[in-house]
Amino acid sequence: MAQAIGQQTGAAATVRGYVVGQPTATSTVLRANFPNDYALALADTAGQTNTGQMLYVQISSGYRAAWGLKTNPGLLGKQIEVTGPLGAYFAHPGLTSPTGFAFAGTQPTTSTGPTSTSAGGGPGEYDSTYYKDAIGRTGPALKSALHTIIKSQTKLSYDQVWNALKATDQDPAKPDNVILLYSGRSQSKSSNGGKPDDWNREHVWAKSHGDFGTATGPGTDLHHLRPEDVSVNADRGNKDFDQGGSPANQAPGSFTDADSWEPRNEVKGDVARMIFYMAVRYEGGDGFANLEINDSVNNGSNPYQGRLSVLRQWNAQDPPDAFEKRRNQVIYETYQRNRNPFIDHPEWVSSIWG
């Protein structure tokens, strides 16, 4: 292990070690409650706790189902061999873009290839190439790197959003329907419009918070636009997000009061990660306001959305599910060519906002 740690030259090598956890930052390795399947740490002994004696191994998408710790927590303490180029990962000695994994003394498994494809070319293996300039960063440096990555996007008109939402929010059990965000109701794709029981385009980051309206850019960004019942959309209005209130009409599990909205438990994390995306994507360089998250409500037309402490809690409480991950992928592949990094890496919320 010491040789691999000291030889970070990009040269290919096969490294044998015990799986001791999942790295999430330069000096942080988790031994339980693994957030995803993207990385593991190897050491010479199964009980090693000194990160300086560990090698951080990236797990590219073709290997995650078999070698990711969230899916396979029983790998902790097992001795394995990994083949690939030796190079920094999370700004720490590592092995990236592996070409083979195996239990010690057995034949290596080879990758089945990326689980995502890229329409029109570009990086399908998004975690190793799309986010490569963000890996290992924290705080303002991470936020800045992510902004640079995700600001490169294809922009839609507000009219184009209608059809896009029919694809991004399609009900997996009923392909002719979409699932409404706050209501949780499955409703016909064709019932969009302005009548009370139709669905329309909800701006999760309220469009008056920064006064961007429906302008191409933040006003049409699919990463925070969702289908919702017209009446429920109106009830939410431009309220900030917080806990409590009275049950919301036609939105079971949601609550509201004079100045805040609490979505149902199943989408609390979804809402939070959309807000975090907007605060990173729109930094004032596109002719729009610099959007920021604060710990307040009643933000009105100011370019702020709250409440930060609650949104952080919701991100941890409700991790990304299959629907949210699929939605992120459809937006990336078919429409905007950019991703919501907090769906791919929810742990980055605490890296930026504490």
XYZ file of C-alpha atoms in Angstrom:
354
model
C 0.000 0.000 0.000
C 2.826 2.405 0.828
C 4.259 1.901 -2.666
C 0.920 2.712 -4.306
C 0.461 5.795 -2.120
C 3.940 7.015 -3.001
C 3.667 6.333 -6.736
C 0.910 8.689 -7.892
C 2.193 9.021 -11.451
C -0.761 7.776 -13.496
C 0.948 4.446 -14.115
C -1.293 1.350 -14.144
C -0.975 -0.985 -11.165
C -2.808 -3.753 -9.335
C -3.215 -2.950 -5.650
C -4.261 -5.399 -2.933
C -5.780 -4.152 0.328
C -8.603 -4.396 2.819
C -11.761 -2.353 2.306
C -11.856 0.038 5.264
C -14.644 2.427 4.297
C -15.883 5.055 1.853
C -13.980 8.324 1.366
C -16.177 11.422 1.130
C -13.469 14.085 1.515
C -9.682 14.352 1.679
C -9.497 13.258 5.323
C -12.921 11.673 5.849
C -13.659 7.958 5.442
C -17.033 6.556 6.519
C -17.307 3.049 7.980
C -21.133 2.930 8.021
C -24.180 4.676 6.515
C -22.525 4.839 3.101
C -24.172 7.609 0.990
C -23.522 6.082 -2.453
C -21.460 3.559 -4.426
C -18.858 5.932 -5.878
C -15.685 5.159 -3.880
C -13.945 2.922 -1.360
C -10.749 3.120 0.700
C -8.102 0.382 0.917
C -5.467 -0.227 3.607
C -2.972 -2.915 4.605
C -5.084 -3.909 7.607
C -8.850 -4.168 8.053
C -8.767 -2.024 11.191
C -6.780 0.912 9.792
C -8.250 4.312 10.772
C -5.407 6.621 9.694
C -6.445 8.083 6.328
C -2.793 8.769 5.571
C -2.295 5.005 5.299
C -5.227 4.525 2.917
C -5.593 4.502 -0.860
C -8.829 6.061 -2.179
C -10.349 4.090 -5.070
C -12.874 5.545 -7.469
C -15.659 3.132 -8.468
C -16.804 3.935 -11.980
C -20.416 3.213 -12.901
C -19.869 -0.205 -14.485
C -18.581 -1.586 -11.168
C -20.914 0.027 -8.649
C -23.541 -2.698 -8.493
C -20.923 -5.256 -7.420
C -18.334 -3.158 -5.572
C -20.102 -0.087 -4.171
C -20.397 0.006 -0.384
C -23.928 1.388 -0.206
C -25.180 -1.593 -2.226
C -22.643 -4.064 -0.760
C -21.824 -3.002 2.843
C -20.576 -6.554 3.509
C -17.428 -5.674 1.536
C -16.139 -3.797 4.591
C -13.131 -5.714 5.922
C -12.729 -7.878 2.800
C -9.375 -8.087 1.007
C -9.652 -7.164 -2.664
C -7.466 -6.308 -5.658
C -8.076 -3.305 -7.902
C -6.341 -2.537 -11.197
C -6.072 0.926 -12.698
C -3.954 4.101 -12.940
C -2.567 5.509 -9.705
C -3.628 9.115 -9.297
C -5.158 11.514 -6.793
C -8.810 11.136 -5.829
C -10.474 13.591 -3.409
C -7.045 15.330 -3.415
C -5.677 12.202 -1.727
C -3.462 9.349 -3.006
C -5.745 7.147 -5.030
C -6.580 4.947 -7.985
C -9.010 6.315 -10.581
C -10.854 4.902 -13.602
C -10.285 1.253 -12.563
C -10.164 -1.523 -15.156
C -10.734 -4.491 -12.850
C -11.889 -5.532 -9.375
C -11.456 -8.931 -7.695
C -11.436 -10.554 -4.302
C -7.824 -11.346 -3.394
C -6.643 -14.461 -5.207
C -9.512 -14.624 -7.736
C -9.982 -13.524 -11.331
C -10.879 -9.843 -11.743
C -14.311 -8.697 -12.866
C -14.355 -6.313 -15.802
C -16.645 -3.359 -16.266
C -19.955 -3.679 -18.069
C -19.429 -0.077 -19.125
C -21.134 3.135 -18.040
C -24.728 2.848 -16.874
C -25.545 6.124 -18.568
C -25.154 7.132 -22.185
C -24.771 10.574 -23.642
C -27.043 11.867 -26.365
C -25.006 13.585 -29.024
C -21.686 12.538 -27.541
C -20.050 13.852 -24.409
C -19.314 12.299 -21.041
C -21.543 9.386 -20.176
C -19.210 8.430 -17.326
C -20.192 11.647 -15.622
C -18.771 11.040 -12.148
C -15.196 10.577 -13.367
C -15.180 13.158 -16.149
C -18.130 15.490 -15.622
C -17.176 16.238 -11.998
C -13.408 15.751 -12.258
C -12.651 19.420 -11.461
C -14.810 19.274 -8.323
C -13.511 16.075 -6.749
C -11.555 16.739 -3.578
C -12.734 20.332 -3.126
C -14.829 21.663 -0.238
C -16.562 24.880 0.773
C -16.454 27.886 -1.583
C -13.942 26.142 -3.860
C -16.344 23.250 -4.402
C -19.265 25.600 -5.034
C -17.220 27.562 -7.561
C -16.068 24.396 -9.355
C -19.605 23.038 -9.566
C -20.905 26.347 -10.901
C -18.350 26.247 -13.708
C -19.339 22.670 -14.549
C -23.126 23.022 -14.553
C -23.423 26.466 -16.159
C -22.671 24.817 -19.511
C -26.178 23.836 -20.589
C -28.717 23.881 -23.381
C -31.525 26.298 -22.535
C -35.201 25.704 -23.235
C -38.006 28.155 -23.930
C -40.896 28.269 -21.480
C -43.173 26.610 -24.047
C -40.692 23.747 -24.503
C -40.890 23.054 -20.763
C -44.386 21.568 -21.156
C -43.237 18.604 -23.233
C -40.006 18.229 -21.333
C -41.872 17.774 -18.028
C -43.968 15.045 -19.629
C -40.727 13.099 -20.062
C -38.811 14.050 -16.916
C -41.716 13.435 -14.523
C -43.358 10.490 -16.250
C -45.071 8.031 -13.929
C -43.042 4.792 -14.247
C -46.195 2.749 -13.604
C -48.410 4.747 -16.008
C -46.410 6.131 -18.941
C -49.282 8.357 -20.097
C -49.195 10.220 -16.768
C -46.902 12.520 -14.822
C -46.487 12.555 -11.043
C -47.290 15.898 -9.407
C -44.608 17.103 -7.019
C -46.461 18.180 -3.878
C -49.731 16.338 -4.463
C -48.082 13.013 -5.330
C -50.973 12.425 -7.724
C -50.523 10.587 -11.004
C -52.274 12.645 -13.675
C -52.691 12.484 -17.440
C -49.933 14.226 -19.363
C -52.582 15.800 -21.587
C -54.363 17.540 -18.679
C -51.879 20.405 -18.515
C -53.169 23.957 -18.639
C -54.706 26.663 -16.492
C -57.930 25.155 -15.160
C -58.190 24.435 -11.404
C -57.625 20.670 -11.734
C -55.079 20.861 -14.557
C -51.376 20.648 -13.878
C -48.970 23.459 -14.666
C -45.304 24.393 -14.273
C -44.236 24.915 -10.668
C -41.080 26.916 -10.045
C -39.619 25.280 -6.947
C -37.274 28.240 -6.537
C -40.082 30.802 -6.602
C -39.617 32.921 -9.704
C -40.268 36.141 -7.788
C -37.259 35.416 -5.529
C -34.800 37.193 -7.785
C -37.491 38.448 -10.169
C -36.491 36.200 -13.084
C -40.035 35.270 -14.055
C -40.266 32.802 -16.935
C -37.236 34.162 -18.785
C -35.061 31.623 -20.581
C -32.489 30.639 -17.985
C -33.592 30.282 -14.346
C -37.220 30.671 -15.399
C -37.033 27.647 -17.689
C -34.459 25.455 -15.948
C -35.854 21.923 -15.714
C -33.796 21.146 -12.638
C -36.298 23.128 -10.535
C -39.474 23.023 -12.655
C -42.003 20.315 -11.779
C -45.624 19.460 -12.689
C -48.176 20.459 -10.039
C -51.910 20.933 -9.682
C -52.866 24.496 -10.591
C -54.589 25.142 -7.263
C -51.756 23.649 -5.216
C -49.238 25.690 -7.201
C -51.187 28.820 -6.341
C -51.372 27.862 -2.653
C -47.614 27.436 -2.482
C -47.159 30.720 -4.324
C -43.744 32.200 -3.567
C -43.489 30.952 0.025
C -40.159 29.860 1.425
C -39.678 26.301 2.678
C -40.000 25.532 6.374
C -41.641 23.102 8.809
C -45.214 23.271 10.033
C -48.526 24.921 9.352
C -51.924 23.495 8.473
C -52.544 20.632 6.009
C -52.402 21.918 2.447
C -55.484 21.449 0.275
C -55.141 18.705 -2.380
C -51.555 17.963 -1.310
C -51.667 15.157 1.278
C -48.708 15.294 3.658
C -47.861 18.904 2.792
C -48.356 21.814 5.205
C -48.501 25.574 4.844
C -48.907 28.791 6.771
C -48.723 32.478 5.940
C -45.059 32.498 4.985
C -43.858 28.919 4.386
C -44.511 25.627 2.637
C -43.590 22.121 3.794
C -43.752 19.424 1.077
C -44.672 15.809 1.748
C -41.930 13.614 3.214
C -41.371 11.685 -0.020
C -40.058 14.766 -1.858
C -38.481 16.847 0.902
C -34.992 15.916 -0.277
C -35.950 16.481 -3.920
C -37.055 20.020 -3.087
C -33.905 20.730 -1.106
C -31.576 19.498 -3.835
C -33.392 21.614 -6.448
C -32.870 24.693 -4.296
C -29.191 23.864 -3.742
C -28.769 23.416 -7.510
C -30.237 26.853 -8.236
C -27.986 28.549 -5.677
C -24.920 27.079 -7.378
C -26.019 27.400 -11.000
C -27.096 31.070 -10.904
C -24.310 33.236 -9.507
C -25.182 36.527 -11.189
C -23.153 35.994 -14.365
C -26.011 35.393 -16.835
C -27.754 38.752 -16.502
C -29.867 37.364 -13.647
C -29.633 37.855 -9.908
C -27.131 35.942 -7.785
C -29.383 33.376 -6.077
C -28.506 32.436 -2.502
C -30.023 30.347 0.284
C -30.565 31.932 3.694
C -32.138 30.809 6.936
C -35.167 33.092 6.665
C -38.717 33.130 5.392
C -40.583 36.114 3.914
C -37.796 36.678 1.387
C -40.220 38.305 -1.045
C -38.581 39.487 -4.267
C -35.064 39.304 -2.856
C -32.863 36.703 -4.616
C -32.950 34.430 -1.568
C -34.763 31.214 -0.712
C -35.081 29.757 2.769
C -34.857 28.091 5.167
C -31.288 26.753 4.858
C -31.223 24.772 8.106
C -34.442 22.970 7.155
C -33.322 22.282 3.588
C -30.093 20.752 4.862
C -32.145 18.519 7.147
C -34.431 17.462 4.296
C -31.466 16.581 2.065
C -30.196 14.186 4.745
C -33.654 12.881 5.671
C -34.763 11.997 2.136
C -31.855 10.747 -0.048
C -32.188 10.575 -3.850
C -34.498 7.790 -5.030
C -34.822 6.092 -8.413
C -37.370 8.636 -9.696
C -35.144 11.603 -8.850
C -32.031 9.952 -10.308
C -33.852 9.052 -13.531
C -35.133 12.616 -13.805
C -31.600 13.990 -13.469
C -30.390 11.629 -16.184
C -33.208 12.514 -18.617
C -32.505 16.224 -18.204
C -28.814 15.596 -18.806
C -29.121 13.284 -21.793
C -32.146 14.688 -23.600
C -32.584 18.346 -22.727
C -30.088 20.537 -20.900
C -26.813 18.565 -20.974
C -26.121 19.516 -17.362
C -26.756 17.723 -14.082
C -27.898 18.482 -10.551
C -24.711 17.616 -8.644
C -26.556 17.208 -5.336
C -28.509 14.260 -6.697
C -25.264 12.579 -7.765
C -23.393 13.673 -4.625
C -25.814 14.658 -1.823
C -22.867 14.742 0.578
C -21.667 17.900 -1.182
C -24.456 19.864 0.515
C -22.660 19.644 3.855
C -19.317 20.263 2.145
C -20.594 23.645 0.940
C -23.173 24.722 3.509
C -21.805 22.994 6.641
